Tab-separated table of C-alpha atoms and ligand atoms in Angstrom:
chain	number	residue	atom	x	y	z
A	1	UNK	CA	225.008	59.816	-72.667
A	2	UNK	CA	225.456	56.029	-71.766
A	3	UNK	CA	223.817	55.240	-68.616
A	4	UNK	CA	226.597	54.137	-66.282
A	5	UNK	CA	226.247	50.882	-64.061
A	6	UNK	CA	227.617	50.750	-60.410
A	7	UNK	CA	227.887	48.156	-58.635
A	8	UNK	CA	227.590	48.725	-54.887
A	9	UNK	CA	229.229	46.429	-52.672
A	10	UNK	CA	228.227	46.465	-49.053
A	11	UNK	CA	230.724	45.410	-46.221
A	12	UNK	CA	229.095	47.580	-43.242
A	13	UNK	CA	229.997	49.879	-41.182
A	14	UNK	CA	228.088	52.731	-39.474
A	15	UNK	CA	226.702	54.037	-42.809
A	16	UNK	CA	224.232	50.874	-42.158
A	17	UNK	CA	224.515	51.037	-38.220
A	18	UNK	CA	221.088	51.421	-36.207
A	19	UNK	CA	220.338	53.098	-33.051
A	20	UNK	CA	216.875	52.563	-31.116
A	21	UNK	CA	217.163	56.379	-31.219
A	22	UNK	CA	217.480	59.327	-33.732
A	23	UNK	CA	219.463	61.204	-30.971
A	24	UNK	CA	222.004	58.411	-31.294
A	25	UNK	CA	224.965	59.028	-32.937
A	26	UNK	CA	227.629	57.073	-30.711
A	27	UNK	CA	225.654	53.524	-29.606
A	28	UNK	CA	224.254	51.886	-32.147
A	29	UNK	CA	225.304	48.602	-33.558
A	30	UNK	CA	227.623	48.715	-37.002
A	31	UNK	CA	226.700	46.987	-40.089
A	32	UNK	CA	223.258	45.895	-38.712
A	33	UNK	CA	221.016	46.372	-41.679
A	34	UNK	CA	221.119	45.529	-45.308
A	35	UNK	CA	222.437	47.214	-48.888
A	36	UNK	CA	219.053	47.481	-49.820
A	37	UNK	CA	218.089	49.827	-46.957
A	38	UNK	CA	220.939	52.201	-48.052
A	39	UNK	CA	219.526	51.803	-51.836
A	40	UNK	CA	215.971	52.781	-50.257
A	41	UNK	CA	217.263	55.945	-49.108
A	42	UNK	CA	218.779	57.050	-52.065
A	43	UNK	CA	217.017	59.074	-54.891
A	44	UNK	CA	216.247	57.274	-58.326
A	45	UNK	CA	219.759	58.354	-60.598
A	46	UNK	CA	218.862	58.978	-64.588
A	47	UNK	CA	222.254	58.405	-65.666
A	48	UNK	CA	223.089	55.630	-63.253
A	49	UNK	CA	221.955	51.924	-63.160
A	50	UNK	CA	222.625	50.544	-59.455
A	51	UNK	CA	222.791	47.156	-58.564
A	52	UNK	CA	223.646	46.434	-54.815
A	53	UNK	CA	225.280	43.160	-53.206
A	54	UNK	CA	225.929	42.487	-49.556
A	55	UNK	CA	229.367	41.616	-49.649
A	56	UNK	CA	230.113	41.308	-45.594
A	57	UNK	CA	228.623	42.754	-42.808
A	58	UNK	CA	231.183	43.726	-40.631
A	59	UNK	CA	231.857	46.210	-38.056
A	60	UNK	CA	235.282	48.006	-39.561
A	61	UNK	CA	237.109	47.274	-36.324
A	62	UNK	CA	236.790	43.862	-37.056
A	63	UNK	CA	237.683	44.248	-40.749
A	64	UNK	CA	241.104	41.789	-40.632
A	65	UNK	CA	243.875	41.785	-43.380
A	66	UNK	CA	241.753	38.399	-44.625
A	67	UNK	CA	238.947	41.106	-45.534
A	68	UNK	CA	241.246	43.372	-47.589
A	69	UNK	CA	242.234	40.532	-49.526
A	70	UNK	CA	239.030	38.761	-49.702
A	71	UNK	CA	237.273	42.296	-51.032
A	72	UNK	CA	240.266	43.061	-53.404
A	73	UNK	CA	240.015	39.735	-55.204
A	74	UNK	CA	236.006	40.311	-55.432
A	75	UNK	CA	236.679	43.842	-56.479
A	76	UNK	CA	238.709	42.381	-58.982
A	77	UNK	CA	236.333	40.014	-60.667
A	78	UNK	CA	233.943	43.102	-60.488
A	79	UNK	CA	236.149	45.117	-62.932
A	80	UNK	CA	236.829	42.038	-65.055
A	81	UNK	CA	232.750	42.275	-66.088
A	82	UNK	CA	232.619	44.315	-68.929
A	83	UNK	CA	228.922	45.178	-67.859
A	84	UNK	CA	229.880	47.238	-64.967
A	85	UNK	CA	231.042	50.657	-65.116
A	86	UNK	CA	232.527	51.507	-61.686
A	87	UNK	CA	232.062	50.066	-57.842
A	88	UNK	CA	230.965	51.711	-54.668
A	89	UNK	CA	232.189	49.939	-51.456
A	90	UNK	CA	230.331	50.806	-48.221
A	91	UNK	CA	232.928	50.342	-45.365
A	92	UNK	CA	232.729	51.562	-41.649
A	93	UNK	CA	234.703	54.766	-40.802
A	94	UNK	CA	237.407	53.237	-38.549
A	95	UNK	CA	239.344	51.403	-40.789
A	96	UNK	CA	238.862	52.922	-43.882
A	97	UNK	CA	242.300	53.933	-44.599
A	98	UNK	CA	243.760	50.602	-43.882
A	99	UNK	CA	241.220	48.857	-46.528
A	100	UNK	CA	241.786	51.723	-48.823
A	101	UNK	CA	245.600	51.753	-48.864
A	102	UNK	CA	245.857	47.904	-49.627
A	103	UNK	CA	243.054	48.264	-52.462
A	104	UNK	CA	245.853	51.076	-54.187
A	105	UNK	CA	248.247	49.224	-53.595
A	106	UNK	CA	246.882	45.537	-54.924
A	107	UNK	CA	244.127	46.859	-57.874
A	108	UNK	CA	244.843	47.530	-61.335
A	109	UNK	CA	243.090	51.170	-62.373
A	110	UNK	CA	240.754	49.653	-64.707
A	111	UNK	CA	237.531	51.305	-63.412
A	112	UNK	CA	236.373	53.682	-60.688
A	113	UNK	CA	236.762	52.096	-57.252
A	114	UNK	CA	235.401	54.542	-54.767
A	115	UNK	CA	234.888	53.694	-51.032
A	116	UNK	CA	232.533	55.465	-48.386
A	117	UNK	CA	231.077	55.808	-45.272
A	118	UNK	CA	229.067	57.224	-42.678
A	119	UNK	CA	230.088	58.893	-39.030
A	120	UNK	CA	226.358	58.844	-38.110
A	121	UNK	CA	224.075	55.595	-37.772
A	122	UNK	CA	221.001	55.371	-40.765
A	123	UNK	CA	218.906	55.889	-38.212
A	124	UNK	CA	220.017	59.231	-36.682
A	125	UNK	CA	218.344	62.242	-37.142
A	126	UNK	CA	220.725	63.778	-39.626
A	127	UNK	CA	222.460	60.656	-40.536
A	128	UNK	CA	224.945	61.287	-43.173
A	129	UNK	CA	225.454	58.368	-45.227
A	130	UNK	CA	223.033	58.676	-47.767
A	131	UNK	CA	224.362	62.097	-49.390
A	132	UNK	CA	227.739	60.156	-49.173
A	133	UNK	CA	226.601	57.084	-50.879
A	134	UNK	CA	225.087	59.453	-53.472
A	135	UNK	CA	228.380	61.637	-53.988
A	136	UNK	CA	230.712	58.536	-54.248
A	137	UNK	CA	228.028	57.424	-57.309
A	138	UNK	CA	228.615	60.887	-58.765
A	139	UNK	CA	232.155	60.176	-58.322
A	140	UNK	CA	232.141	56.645	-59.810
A	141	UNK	CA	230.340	57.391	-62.456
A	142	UNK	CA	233.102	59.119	-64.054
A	143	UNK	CA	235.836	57.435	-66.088
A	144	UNK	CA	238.233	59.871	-64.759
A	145	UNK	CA	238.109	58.667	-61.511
A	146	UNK	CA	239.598	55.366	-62.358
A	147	UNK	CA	243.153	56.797	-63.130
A	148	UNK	CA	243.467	58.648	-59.256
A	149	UNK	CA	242.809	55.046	-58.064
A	150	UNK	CA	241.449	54.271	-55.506
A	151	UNK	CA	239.300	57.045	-53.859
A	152	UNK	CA	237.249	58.011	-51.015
A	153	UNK	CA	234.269	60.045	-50.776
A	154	UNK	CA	233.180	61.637	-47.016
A	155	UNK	CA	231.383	64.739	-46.489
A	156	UNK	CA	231.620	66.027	-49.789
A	157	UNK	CA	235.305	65.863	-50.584
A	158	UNK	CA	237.366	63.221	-52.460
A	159	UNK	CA	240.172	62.095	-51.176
A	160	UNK	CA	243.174	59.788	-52.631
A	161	UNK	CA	243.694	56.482	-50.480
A	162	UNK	CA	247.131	57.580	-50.001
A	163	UNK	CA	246.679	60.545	-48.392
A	164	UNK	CA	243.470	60.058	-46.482
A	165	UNK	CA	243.266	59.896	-42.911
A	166	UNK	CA	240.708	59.983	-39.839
A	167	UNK	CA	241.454	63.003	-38.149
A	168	UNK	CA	238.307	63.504	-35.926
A	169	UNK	CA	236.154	60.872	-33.623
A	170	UNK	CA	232.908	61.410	-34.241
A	171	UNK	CA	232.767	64.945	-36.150
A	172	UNK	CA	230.706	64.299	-39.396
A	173	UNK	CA	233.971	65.984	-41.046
A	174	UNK	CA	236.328	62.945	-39.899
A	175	UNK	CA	238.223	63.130	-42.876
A	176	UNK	CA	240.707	64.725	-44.469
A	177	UNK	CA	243.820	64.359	-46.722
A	178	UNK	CA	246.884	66.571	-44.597
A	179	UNK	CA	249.137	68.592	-46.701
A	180	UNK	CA	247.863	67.091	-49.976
A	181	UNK	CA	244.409	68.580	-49.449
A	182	UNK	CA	241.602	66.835	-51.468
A	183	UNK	CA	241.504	65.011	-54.917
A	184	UNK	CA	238.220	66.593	-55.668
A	185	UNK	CA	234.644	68.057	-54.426
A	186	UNK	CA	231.170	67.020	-54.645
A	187	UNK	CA	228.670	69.398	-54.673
A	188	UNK	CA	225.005	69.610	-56.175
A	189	UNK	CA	225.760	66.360	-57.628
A	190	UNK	CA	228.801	67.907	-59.959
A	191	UNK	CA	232.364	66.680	-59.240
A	192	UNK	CA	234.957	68.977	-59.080
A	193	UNK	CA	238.703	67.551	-59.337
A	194	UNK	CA	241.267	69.449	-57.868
A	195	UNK	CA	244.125	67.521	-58.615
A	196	UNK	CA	245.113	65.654	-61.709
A	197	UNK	CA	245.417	61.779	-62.235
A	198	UNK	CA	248.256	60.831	-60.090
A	199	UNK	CA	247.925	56.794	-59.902
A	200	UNK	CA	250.550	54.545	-60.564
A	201	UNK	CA	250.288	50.625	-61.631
A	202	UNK	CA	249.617	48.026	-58.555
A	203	UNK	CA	252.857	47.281	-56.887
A	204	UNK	CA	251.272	43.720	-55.240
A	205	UNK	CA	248.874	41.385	-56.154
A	206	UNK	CA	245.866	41.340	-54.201
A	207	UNK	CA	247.043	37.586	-52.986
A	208	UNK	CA	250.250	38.375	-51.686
A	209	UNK	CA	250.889	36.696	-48.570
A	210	UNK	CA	251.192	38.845	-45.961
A	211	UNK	CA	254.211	39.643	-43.752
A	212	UNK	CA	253.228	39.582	-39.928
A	213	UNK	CA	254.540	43.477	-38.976
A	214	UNK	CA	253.643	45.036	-35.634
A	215	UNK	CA	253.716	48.599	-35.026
A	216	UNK	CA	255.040	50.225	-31.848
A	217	UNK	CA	254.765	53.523	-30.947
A	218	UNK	CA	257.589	55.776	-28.582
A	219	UNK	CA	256.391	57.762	-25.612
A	220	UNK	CA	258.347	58.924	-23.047
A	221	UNK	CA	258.975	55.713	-20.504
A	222	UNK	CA	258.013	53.580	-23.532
A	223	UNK	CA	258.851	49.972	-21.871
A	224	UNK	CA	261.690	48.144	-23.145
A	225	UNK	CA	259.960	44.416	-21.892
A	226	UNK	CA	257.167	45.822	-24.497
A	227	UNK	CA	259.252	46.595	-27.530
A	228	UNK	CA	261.463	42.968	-26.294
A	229	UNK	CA	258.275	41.431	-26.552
A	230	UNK	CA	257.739	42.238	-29.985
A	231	UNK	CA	260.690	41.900	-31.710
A	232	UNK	CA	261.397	38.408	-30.294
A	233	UNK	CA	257.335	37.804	-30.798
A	234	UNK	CA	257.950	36.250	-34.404
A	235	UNK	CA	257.203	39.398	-36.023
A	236	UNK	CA	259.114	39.737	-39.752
A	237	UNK	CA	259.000	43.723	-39.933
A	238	UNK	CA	257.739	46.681	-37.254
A	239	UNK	CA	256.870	49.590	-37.680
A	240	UNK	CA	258.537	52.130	-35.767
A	241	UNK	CA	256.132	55.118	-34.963
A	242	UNK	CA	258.727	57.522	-33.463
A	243	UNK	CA	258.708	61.762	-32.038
A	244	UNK	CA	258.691	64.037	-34.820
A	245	UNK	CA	260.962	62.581	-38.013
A	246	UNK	CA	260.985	59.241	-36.383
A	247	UNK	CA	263.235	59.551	-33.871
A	248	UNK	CA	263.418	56.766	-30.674
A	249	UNK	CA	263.981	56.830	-27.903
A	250	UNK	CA	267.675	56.077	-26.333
A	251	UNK	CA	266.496	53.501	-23.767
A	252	UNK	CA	265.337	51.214	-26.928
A	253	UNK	CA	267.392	52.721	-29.613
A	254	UNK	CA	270.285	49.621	-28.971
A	255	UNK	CA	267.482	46.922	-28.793
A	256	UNK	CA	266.187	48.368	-32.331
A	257	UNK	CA	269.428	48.345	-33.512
A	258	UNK	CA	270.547	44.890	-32.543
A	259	UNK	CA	266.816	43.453	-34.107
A	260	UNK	CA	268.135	45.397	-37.553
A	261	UNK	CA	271.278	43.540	-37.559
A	262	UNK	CA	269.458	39.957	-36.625
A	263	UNK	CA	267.737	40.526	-39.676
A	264	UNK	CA	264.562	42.139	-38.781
A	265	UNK	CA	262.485	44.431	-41.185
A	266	UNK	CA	261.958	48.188	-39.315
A	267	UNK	CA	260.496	50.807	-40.705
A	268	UNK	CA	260.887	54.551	-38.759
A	269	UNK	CA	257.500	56.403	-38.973
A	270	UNK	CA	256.030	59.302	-37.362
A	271	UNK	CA	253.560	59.336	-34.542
A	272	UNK	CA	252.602	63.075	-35.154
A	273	UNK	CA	249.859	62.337	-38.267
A	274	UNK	CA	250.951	64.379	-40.769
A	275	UNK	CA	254.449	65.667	-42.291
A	276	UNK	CA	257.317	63.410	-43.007
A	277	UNK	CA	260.247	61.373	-42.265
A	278	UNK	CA	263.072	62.506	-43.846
A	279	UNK	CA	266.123	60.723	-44.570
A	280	UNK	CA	268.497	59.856	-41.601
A	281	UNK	CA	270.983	57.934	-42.512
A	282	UNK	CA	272.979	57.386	-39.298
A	283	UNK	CA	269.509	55.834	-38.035
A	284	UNK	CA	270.213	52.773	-40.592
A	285	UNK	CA	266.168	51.969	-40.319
A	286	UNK	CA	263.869	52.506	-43.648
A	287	UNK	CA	262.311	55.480	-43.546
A	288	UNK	CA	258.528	55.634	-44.051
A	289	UNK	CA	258.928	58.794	-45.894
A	290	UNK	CA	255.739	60.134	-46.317
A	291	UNK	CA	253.782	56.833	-45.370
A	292	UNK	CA	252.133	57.269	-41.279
A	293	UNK	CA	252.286	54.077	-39.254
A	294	UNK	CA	249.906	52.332	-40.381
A	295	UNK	CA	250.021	52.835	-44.560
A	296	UNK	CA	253.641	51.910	-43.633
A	297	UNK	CA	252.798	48.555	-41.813
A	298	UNK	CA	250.506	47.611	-45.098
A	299	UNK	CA	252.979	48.653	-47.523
A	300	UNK	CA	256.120	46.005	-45.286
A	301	UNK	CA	253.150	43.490	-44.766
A	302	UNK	CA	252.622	43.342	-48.358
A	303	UNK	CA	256.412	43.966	-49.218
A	304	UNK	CA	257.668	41.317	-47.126
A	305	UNK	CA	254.877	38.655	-48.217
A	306	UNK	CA	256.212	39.391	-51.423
A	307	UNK	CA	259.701	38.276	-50.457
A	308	UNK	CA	261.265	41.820	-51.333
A	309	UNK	CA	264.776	42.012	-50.820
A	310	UNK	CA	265.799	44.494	-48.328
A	311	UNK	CA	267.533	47.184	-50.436
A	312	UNK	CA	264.846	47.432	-52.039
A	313	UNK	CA	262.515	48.746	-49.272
A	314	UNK	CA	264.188	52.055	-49.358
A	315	UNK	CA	262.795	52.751	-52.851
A	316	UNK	CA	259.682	51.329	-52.700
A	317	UNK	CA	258.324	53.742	-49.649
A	318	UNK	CA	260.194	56.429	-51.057
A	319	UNK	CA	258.055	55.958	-53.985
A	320	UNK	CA	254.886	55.280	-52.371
A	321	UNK	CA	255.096	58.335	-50.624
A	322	UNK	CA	254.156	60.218	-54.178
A	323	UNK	CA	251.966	57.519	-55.564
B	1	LIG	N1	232.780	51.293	-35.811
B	1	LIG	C1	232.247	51.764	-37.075
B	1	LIG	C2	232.937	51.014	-38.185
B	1	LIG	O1	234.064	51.349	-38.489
B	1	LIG	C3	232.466	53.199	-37.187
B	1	LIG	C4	232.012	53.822	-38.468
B	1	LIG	O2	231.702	53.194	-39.471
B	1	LIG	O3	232.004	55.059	-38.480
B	1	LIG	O4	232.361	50.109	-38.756
């Protein structure tokens, strides 16, 4: 068999954090040492070639819509070399969905892109980024993996970029992929697919300007000087992230309504993390279907930047929601 060639590109992130501990598994500083300390950890791979570049060094939190764009064009000119097989980004736990969702939605399926990350430091005890570094090579590795699109390996399950979400704090099991349940399995260094190639073309290209949307979430009291704030703030779209199927609450419901008719962009989302929003059409908001607050705020940024026309929002989350 050919032996594959992955690129790894570094960004950060706890997988590379260090602690002056091994008990520590909350302080330790992100992104503090380099690729090729994560490459020294890793056993030697027959049927892989690595190479390793430090792309950023970032602590996720800090990982701004100029990074998803910035690694998405780099990504990009990765896939165009016909020497490299696949890439492996390193990226810190809290933000991973963000940078994942804008890679689907701005990268062409030509190779495996497969992301990863670590809830403990390197330096902890039991640290678990090196078996995920090692399972997301397993993963890109495989030509398969290219037409799911963009992937993420944690704790030994793959999961698709549009499902994924961080649904613990610190558990080493942070991940998971709601209702859809995972794309696939690692194990033993075999990868076992669970669902079949789902990925659809790009819908944006990874230099779309970006539409400024803010996201607001209801609560009971939820301040209307807050939500005024916002929606006279200069913000094109927001992201409503409302009880159950979206719903608001009445004390801002006119102020929503008025911003709709003065022309701004608002999406109805759910706060509760998994499920839906389904259709309401008295609300006369875009639903985010089956897109949570913040895949929803990416998918209007980019949207909006792109200078889509209105009635065509509708259809485009709609759709998302089963890319
Ligand atoms: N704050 C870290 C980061 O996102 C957390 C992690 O990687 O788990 O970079």
């Amino acid at each position: 068999m050919k032996r594959r060639r992955i690129l790894v590109l570094a960004t950060g992130g706890t997988i590379a954090g260090a602690a002056s501990s091994p008990h520590d598994t909350s302080g330790y500083r992100a992104g503090a040492l380099p690729v090729e300390a994560l490459m020294a950890a890793l056993p030697e791979q027959e049927d892989i070639r690595i190479d390793a570049r430090q792309a950023f060094s970032l602590d996720s939190k800090d990982a701004l819509p100029e990074f998803w764009q910035a690694l998405a064009r780099e990504i990009a000119r990765v896939q165009a070399d016909p020497g490299i097989d696949g890439v492996v980004v390193t990226h810190g736990t809290d933000t991973l969905e963000e940078t994942a969702w804008f890679l689907h939605l701005t990268l062409p399926l030509a190779k495996p892109v497969i992301l990863t990350g670590a809830m403990r430091p390197a330096t902890a005890a039991s640290a678990d980024g090196p078996m995920n570094l090692l399972q997301a090579l397993r993963v890109a590795a495989q030509p398969r993996a290219a037409r799911h699109g963009i992937l993420v390996v944690m704790n030994s399950r793959i999961h698709h970029a549009r499902h994924l979400r961080k649904a613990h704090s610190y558990h080493v099991d942070a991940f998971d992929s709601a209702d859809a349940g995972p794309a696939g399995v690692v194990q033993d260094g075999f990868v076992g697919w669970l669902s079949t190639p789902c990925a659809s073309a790009p819908r944006f290209a990874p230099d779309t300007p970006l539409g400024q949307v803010e996201i607001l979430a209801d609560y009971p009291g939820v301040s209307p000087a807050l939500v005024a704030a916002v929606i006279h703030g200069g913000a094109q779209g927001l992201v409503w992230a409302g009880y159950g199927n979206g719903s608001i609450s009445s004390a801002v419901q006119p102020m929503l309504d008025e911003a709709r008719r003065r022309g701004l962009a608002i999406v109805r989302a759910s706060r509760v993390g998994a499920g839906r929003v389904w259709r309401d059409e008295t609300a006369g908001f875009v639903n985010a279907s089956g897109l949570d607050p913040y895949k929803a705020r990416i998918a209007l940024m980019l949207a909006l930047g792109a200078g889509m026309p209105r009635g065509r929002l509708q259809p485009l989350f709609d759709d998302l929601s089963y890319s």
